[in-house]
């Protein structure tokens, strides 16, 4: 039995009862002969309450102090979890990100892990302890200041520790049973996926699936750490995410389509009437990049021969919309476009699956399913293993259900698991 | 203008408004040209809430993890305070006990400071920052674990930092205006003391005065750090505590009596019928010491010649009463005493003042005042600069008022400040 890293999110440790339930699950893993390292998030609403306090004393909380504040949340949950484990008769020690050797850069509020030196964790394990580590936090290499890793940071902490400790698996415990073929709140017949490749999981995460964040999956893929996403409530097996199917290649068990993701958190900006000559797009997207805005899809229409003008559209998080418009308005003189159109009533539907590479019919089937459902397509973007379309936001749920059914992903369908080579 | 250490307690930073008020006061000190180091406690009820959570997950919270938990409290208050200061346009950085170089032994929940290495604080000050330091916490020298200093620990942190940084003064901000000649809730005419010697303050603290704890005053006396106790609400000058009167010795301004303290938190145990031979008392108090119980007064009555038996009484915190009885019962065979009497309806009144040393009339006046008030004395204990008596708890308030008046300490009295050499 080897080393297991388990990560529990805030909803799993929302109150004393939750902490005791999680403690029992951790002790079970220890009893099964594993060395156990646990990464824990702040309890339930703690982080929101701390942010609220910060806003009461200062309208623009400062980076360094904001991180110092937020890291109090995991300090509470990890200490309580260690106490609860000791109360079950097992030894446990809690460690801050700094104590656990999570070394980051100095970008407060969204630091990146640059090294993990888990010497104290290794010692605690060798002495028979269960090690509890604060998720989401680290210490900056140069200034030794406390940093936080930003959204989804605890998952990243777990994967990074799993890599540094050469763990067998990184178990991400959450409040859902795993990764589904679509959001079960939208598609009642969505199926839990038993295994998905890191590659497909990355595309799902980038396309709106909330279960695992892109950054965490990317880290796991790079260091070849298998992730097991599962529920801390049900105890059922969840979804395995890894570079290679653990059942072995000989089964060639590879679904053409892993799942359907959707995202209604984005807006679309169209720059209308851009002169169709080299360098114009570069000016536009340099302005966006300089404003530190992450964009998603970019589409440029063919220019009308009569005018020599073209339209460039892109999608971005709604929260960044105003900033982007401001940044573009300032470039108007340099580019000479006609106008800007901003639309936040859009939604994105993405079909993800490595099987697409060798199944040219997938794209056609996707568009057919949308057409049959009466959904109009506004933008299209593709990668080797993903097709995404932008539609009206009101059409998104219906579109997701239609596509899910069309690709035989519904759970009561005989075609629920589609193997490679069917030529679809 | 030199370096000032300011300490703010939990009631001063109980909410966002309190934090903003304190931030303003800190900035005022900085504007006056001081380098400012601030030690802050956890906000209001935070510590109690954390203890409550700990008790929900484990009936006997473990030392190391309990410290990890509690230190989250100061982390929140110090980060918020730094943010509030920055919001006023001044630079501030917060530091944990560990970051501030507060090195302790490894006795969790009541660690002792063994060294202070405030390199990061000095750097922060040199760069023009106000340094905010978490009170009550440190890091153990051997294991690098987070420790807490126990009750009143933040005051000790402040004095220790003031000593290590060679500060001009350690200002302890609290919710009262300073040290009074008696508890103002009991004695309406109690006066605020402008200056009191460290020696007298130590005796007052040991006798039940709650404003400063013994440990903090002892630290300040050893390193010759003047303490200024004052209100964070009123802004008035408070009480100076120092080894030497800052107005200079030539004034010989030294009250015979500094104040009257009382304490109703203790109980009395009497060991009845102890054989009056060498070594018996040692067995009794070894048993108490082994149970880690701190005792206060000890009185042994003269033995009755006819029986060769004596009674030994001592006082101790009520909370330790049952533990002490248990420990003593176990020694009954070895000592052969008759019985144990436990009494938690007692109170202690103490008169403190360096002038007593050279004024033999003080003791007689003290007993006369109690007698005039009809208060019966049960135990007496004295030091060079203090007389304490134990009475019925119900008599305490009346006794304190009577003594306060008898020694001319009432605020409307012409004798409010008594100078040395009057022969009283």
Coordinates of C-alpha atoms in Angstrom, one line a residue, chain A residues 73-320:
Chain A
X73 CA -9.5 29.9 6.7
X74 CA -7.5 26.7 6.0
X75 CA -5.7 27.1 9.3
X76 CA -9.0 26.7 11.1
X77 CA -10.2 23.7 9.1
X78 CA -6.9 21.8 9.1
X79 CA -6.4 22.2 12.9
X80 CA -10.0 21.0 13.5
X81 CA -9.5 18.1 11.2
X82 CA -6.3 17.0 12.9
X83 CA -8.1 17.2 16.3
X84 CA -11.0 15.1 15.0
X85 CA -8.6 12.4 13.7
X86 CA -6.7 12.3 17.0
X87 CA -10.1 11.9 18.7
X88 CA -10.5 8.7 16.7
X89 CA -7.3 7.4 18.1
X90 CA -4.9 8.2 15.2
X91 CA -2.0 10.5 15.1
X92 CA -2.3 13.6 12.9
X93 CA -0.4 16.9 12.4
X94 CA -1.5 19.9 10.4
X95 CA 0.9 22.0 8.3
X96 CA 0.5 25.4 6.7
X97 CA 1.4 25.7 3.0
X98 CA 4.7 27.2 4.1
X99 CA 5.4 24.4 6.5
X100 CA 4.5 21.8 3.9
X101 CA 7.1 23.4 1.5
X102 CA 4.7 24.8 -1.1
X103 CA 7.0 27.4 -2.7
X104 CA 5.4 29.9 -5.0
X105 CA 6.2 33.1 -7.0
X106 CA 5.3 36.4 -5.5
X107 CA 2.0 37.2 -7.4
X108 CA -0.3 37.6 -4.5
X109 CA -3.9 36.3 -4.8
X110 CA -3.0 34.1 -7.8
X111 CA 0.5 32.7 -7.1
X112 CA 1.9 29.9 -9.1
X113 CA 3.7 26.9 -7.4
X114 CA 7.3 26.8 -8.5
X115 CA 8.6 24.1 -6.1
X116 CA 7.4 21.7 -3.5
X117 CA 9.8 20.6 -0.7
X118 CA 7.7 18.4 1.6
X119 CA 10.5 17.4 4.0
X120 CA 8.3 18.0 7.1
X121 CA 5.4 16.1 5.5
X122 CA 7.7 13.1 4.8
X123 CA 9.0 13.2 8.4
X124 CA 5.5 13.3 9.8
X125 CA 4.5 10.3 7.6
X126 CA 7.6 8.4 8.6
X127 CA 6.7 8.9 12.3
X128 CA 3.2 7.4 11.6
X129 CA 1.2 10.5 11.4
X130 CA -1.6 11.5 9.0
X131 CA -0.4 14.8 7.6
X132 CA -3.0 17.5 7.1
X133 CA -2.0 20.3 4.8
X134 CA -3.6 23.7 4.2
X135 CA -4.8 23.9 0.6
X136 CA -4.7 27.1 -1.6
X137 CA -1.6 28.6 0.1
X138 CA 2.1 28.8 -0.1
X139 CA 5.1 31.0 0.7
X140 CA 6.9 33.1 -1.8
X141 CA 10.4 32.1 -2.7
X142 CA 12.0 35.5 -2.6
X143 CA 10.2 37.4 0.2
X144 CA 9.0 34.5 2.4
X145 CA 5.5 36.1 2.3
X146 CA 2.3 34.1 2.5
X147 CA 0.7 33.7 -0.9
X148 CA -2.6 32.1 -2.2
X149 CA -3.0 30.2 -5.4
X150 CA -6.3 31.7 -6.5
X151 CA -9.5 29.9 -7.6
X152 CA -9.3 26.1 -7.3
X153 CA -6.0 26.4 -5.6
X154 CA -6.6 23.6 -3.1
X155 CA -6.9 21.0 -5.9
X156 CA -3.6 22.3 -7.3
X157 CA -2.0 22.0 -3.9
X158 CA -3.1 18.4 -3.7
X159 CA -1.8 17.4 -7.1
X160 CA 1.5 19.2 -6.5
X161 CA 2.0 17.4 -3.2
X162 CA 1.1 14.1 -4.8
X163 CA 3.7 14.7 -7.4
X164 CA 6.4 15.8 -4.9
X165 CA 5.6 12.8 -2.7
X166 CA 5.3 10.3 -5.6
X167 CA 1.8 9.4 -4.5
X168 CA -0.2 6.5 -6.0
X169 CA -3.2 8.6 -6.5
X170 CA -4.6 12.1 -5.7
X171 CA -8.2 11.7 -4.5
X172 CA -10.2 14.9 -5.0
X173 CA -13.3 14.6 -2.7
X174 CA -16.1 16.9 -3.6
X175 CA -19.9 17.2 -3.3
X176 CA -20.7 15.4 -6.6
X177 CA -20.0 11.7 -7.5
X178 CA -17.5 12.4 -10.2
X179 CA -17.2 13.8 -13.7
X180 CA -20.4 13.4 -15.8
X181 CA -21.0 13.3 -19.5
X182 CA -22.9 16.6 -19.0
X183 CA -24.0 18.7 -16.1
X184 CA -26.5 16.5 -14.3
X185 CA -28.5 19.6 -13.3
X186 CA -29.2 20.2 -17.0
X187 CA -29.1 16.6 -18.4
X188 CA -31.0 14.3 -16.1
X189 CA -29.7 11.3 -18.0
X190 CA -26.0 12.3 -17.7
X191 CA -23.7 9.4 -16.9
X192 CA -20.8 9.3 -14.5
X193 CA -17.6 8.7 -16.4
X194 CA -15.4 5.9 -15.0
X195 CA -12.3 7.0 -16.6
X196 CA -11.3 10.0 -18.8
X197 CA -8.0 10.9 -20.3
X198 CA -6.2 13.9 -19.0
X199 CA -6.3 15.4 -22.4
X200 CA -10.2 15.2 -22.6
X201 CA -10.5 16.4 -19.1
X202 CA -8.4 19.5 -19.9
X203 CA -10.8 20.3 -22.8
X204 CA -13.9 19.7 -20.6
X205 CA -12.4 22.0 -17.9
X206 CA -11.6 24.7 -20.5
X207 CA -15.2 24.4 -21.8
X208 CA -17.1 25.0 -18.6
X209 CA -17.0 21.8 -16.6
X210 CA -16.6 22.9 -13.0
X211 CA -15.6 19.6 -11.3
X212 CA -11.9 20.0 -11.9
X213 CA -10.0 23.1 -12.9
X214 CA -7.8 23.2 -15.9
X215 CA -4.7 24.2 -13.9
X216 CA -5.0 21.2 -11.6
X217 CA -5.5 18.7 -14.4
X218 CA -2.6 20.2 -16.4
X219 CA -0.3 19.8 -13.3
X220 CA -1.4 16.2 -12.9
X221 CA -0.9 15.4 -16.6
X222 CA 2.6 16.9 -16.6
X223 CA 3.7 14.8 -13.6
X224 CA 1.6 11.8 -14.5
X225 CA -0.4 11.7 -11.3
X226 CA -3.7 9.8 -11.5
X227 CA -6.7 11.8 -10.1
X228 CA -9.7 10.1 -8.6
X229 CA -12.6 12.6 -8.3
X230 CA -15.3 11.3 -5.9
X231 CA -17.9 12.3 -3.4
X232 CA -17.0 12.7 0.3
X233 CA -20.7 12.1 1.1
X234 CA -21.6 8.9 -0.8
X235 CA -18.3 6.9 -0.6
X236 CA -18.9 5.5 -4.2
X237 CA -16.1 5.2 -6.7
X238 CA -15.9 8.3 -8.8
X239 CA -14.1 9.2 -12.0
X240 CA -10.4 8.4 -12.7
X241 CA -8.5 11.0 -14.7
X242 CA -5.1 9.9 -16.0
X243 CA -2.8 9.9 -19.0
X244 CA -3.2 6.2 -19.6
X245 CA -6.3 4.1 -19.0
X246 CA -5.5 2.0 -15.9
X247 CA -7.3 -1.0 -17.4
X248 CA -4.6 -1.2 -20.0
X249 CA -4.4 -0.4 -23.7
X250 CA -5.4 -3.9 -24.9
X251 CA -9.0 -3.1 -24.2
X252 CA -8.9 0.0 -26.5
X253 CA -11.7 1.2 -24.4
X254 CA -11.9 4.8 -25.5
X255 CA -15.1 6.6 -26.0
X256 CA -15.3 8.8 -29.1
X257 CA -17.0 11.4 -27.0
X258 CA -16.2 12.0 -23.4
X259 CA -18.9 14.6 -22.7
X260 CA -20.8 17.7 -23.4
X261 CA -19.8 20.8 -21.5
X262 CA -21.5 24.2 -21.4
X263 CA -20.7 27.6 -20.1
X264 CA -22.9 30.7 -19.7
X265 CA -20.3 32.8 -17.9
X266 CA -18.9 34.4 -21.0
X267 CA -19.8 37.4 -23.1
X268 CA -19.0 38.1 -26.8
X269 CA -17.4 41.3 -28.2
X270 CA -17.5 42.0 -31.9
X271 CA -15.2 44.6 -33.4
X272 CA -17.1 45.7 -36.5
X273 CA -15.5 47.0 -39.6
X274 CA -11.8 46.3 -39.1
X275 CA -9.7 47.1 -42.2
X276 CA -8.7 43.7 -43.6
X277 CA -4.9 44.1 -43.6
X278 CA -2.0 42.5 -41.7
X279 CA -1.4 43.6 -38.1
X280 CA -4.9 44.8 -37.2
X281 CA -5.8 41.7 -35.2
X282 CA -2.4 42.0 -33.4
X283 CA -3.2 45.5 -32.3
X284 CA -6.6 44.4 -31.0
X285 CA -5.4 41.4 -29.0
X286 CA -2.3 43.2 -27.7
X287 CA -4.6 45.8 -26.1
X288 CA -6.7 43.0 -24.6
X289 CA -3.6 41.2 -23.3
X290 CA -2.1 44.4 -21.8
X291 CA -5.4 44.8 -19.8
X292 CA -4.7 41.2 -18.4
X293 CA -7.9 39.8 -19.8
X294 CA -8.1 36.2 -20.7
X295 CA -10.0 35.5 -23.9
X296 CA -11.5 32.2 -25.1
X297 CA -12.7 31.8 -28.7
X298 CA -11.7 34.1 -31.5
X299 CA -13.4 34.2 -34.9
X300 CA -12.7 36.4 -37.9
X301 CA -15.2 36.4 -40.7
X302 CA -14.2 36.5 -44.3
X303 CA -14.0 40.2 -45.4
X304 CA -16.5 41.5 -47.8
X305 CA -14.6 42.1 -51.0
X306 CA -16.5 45.3 -51.7
X307 CA -15.5 47.1 -48.5
X308 CA -12.2 45.5 -47.5
X309 CA -13.6 45.5 -44.0
X310 CA -14.0 42.5 -41.7
X311 CA -15.5 41.7 -38.3
X312 CA -13.5 40.1 -35.5
X313 CA -15.4 38.4 -32.6
X314 CA -14.1 36.9 -29.4
X315 CA -15.5 35.6 -26.1
X316 CA -14.3 36.5 -22.6
X317 CA -15.5 36.2 -19.0
X318 CA -18.5 38.6 -18.4
X319 CA -16.7 40.1 -15.4
X320 CA -14.0 41.4 -17.8

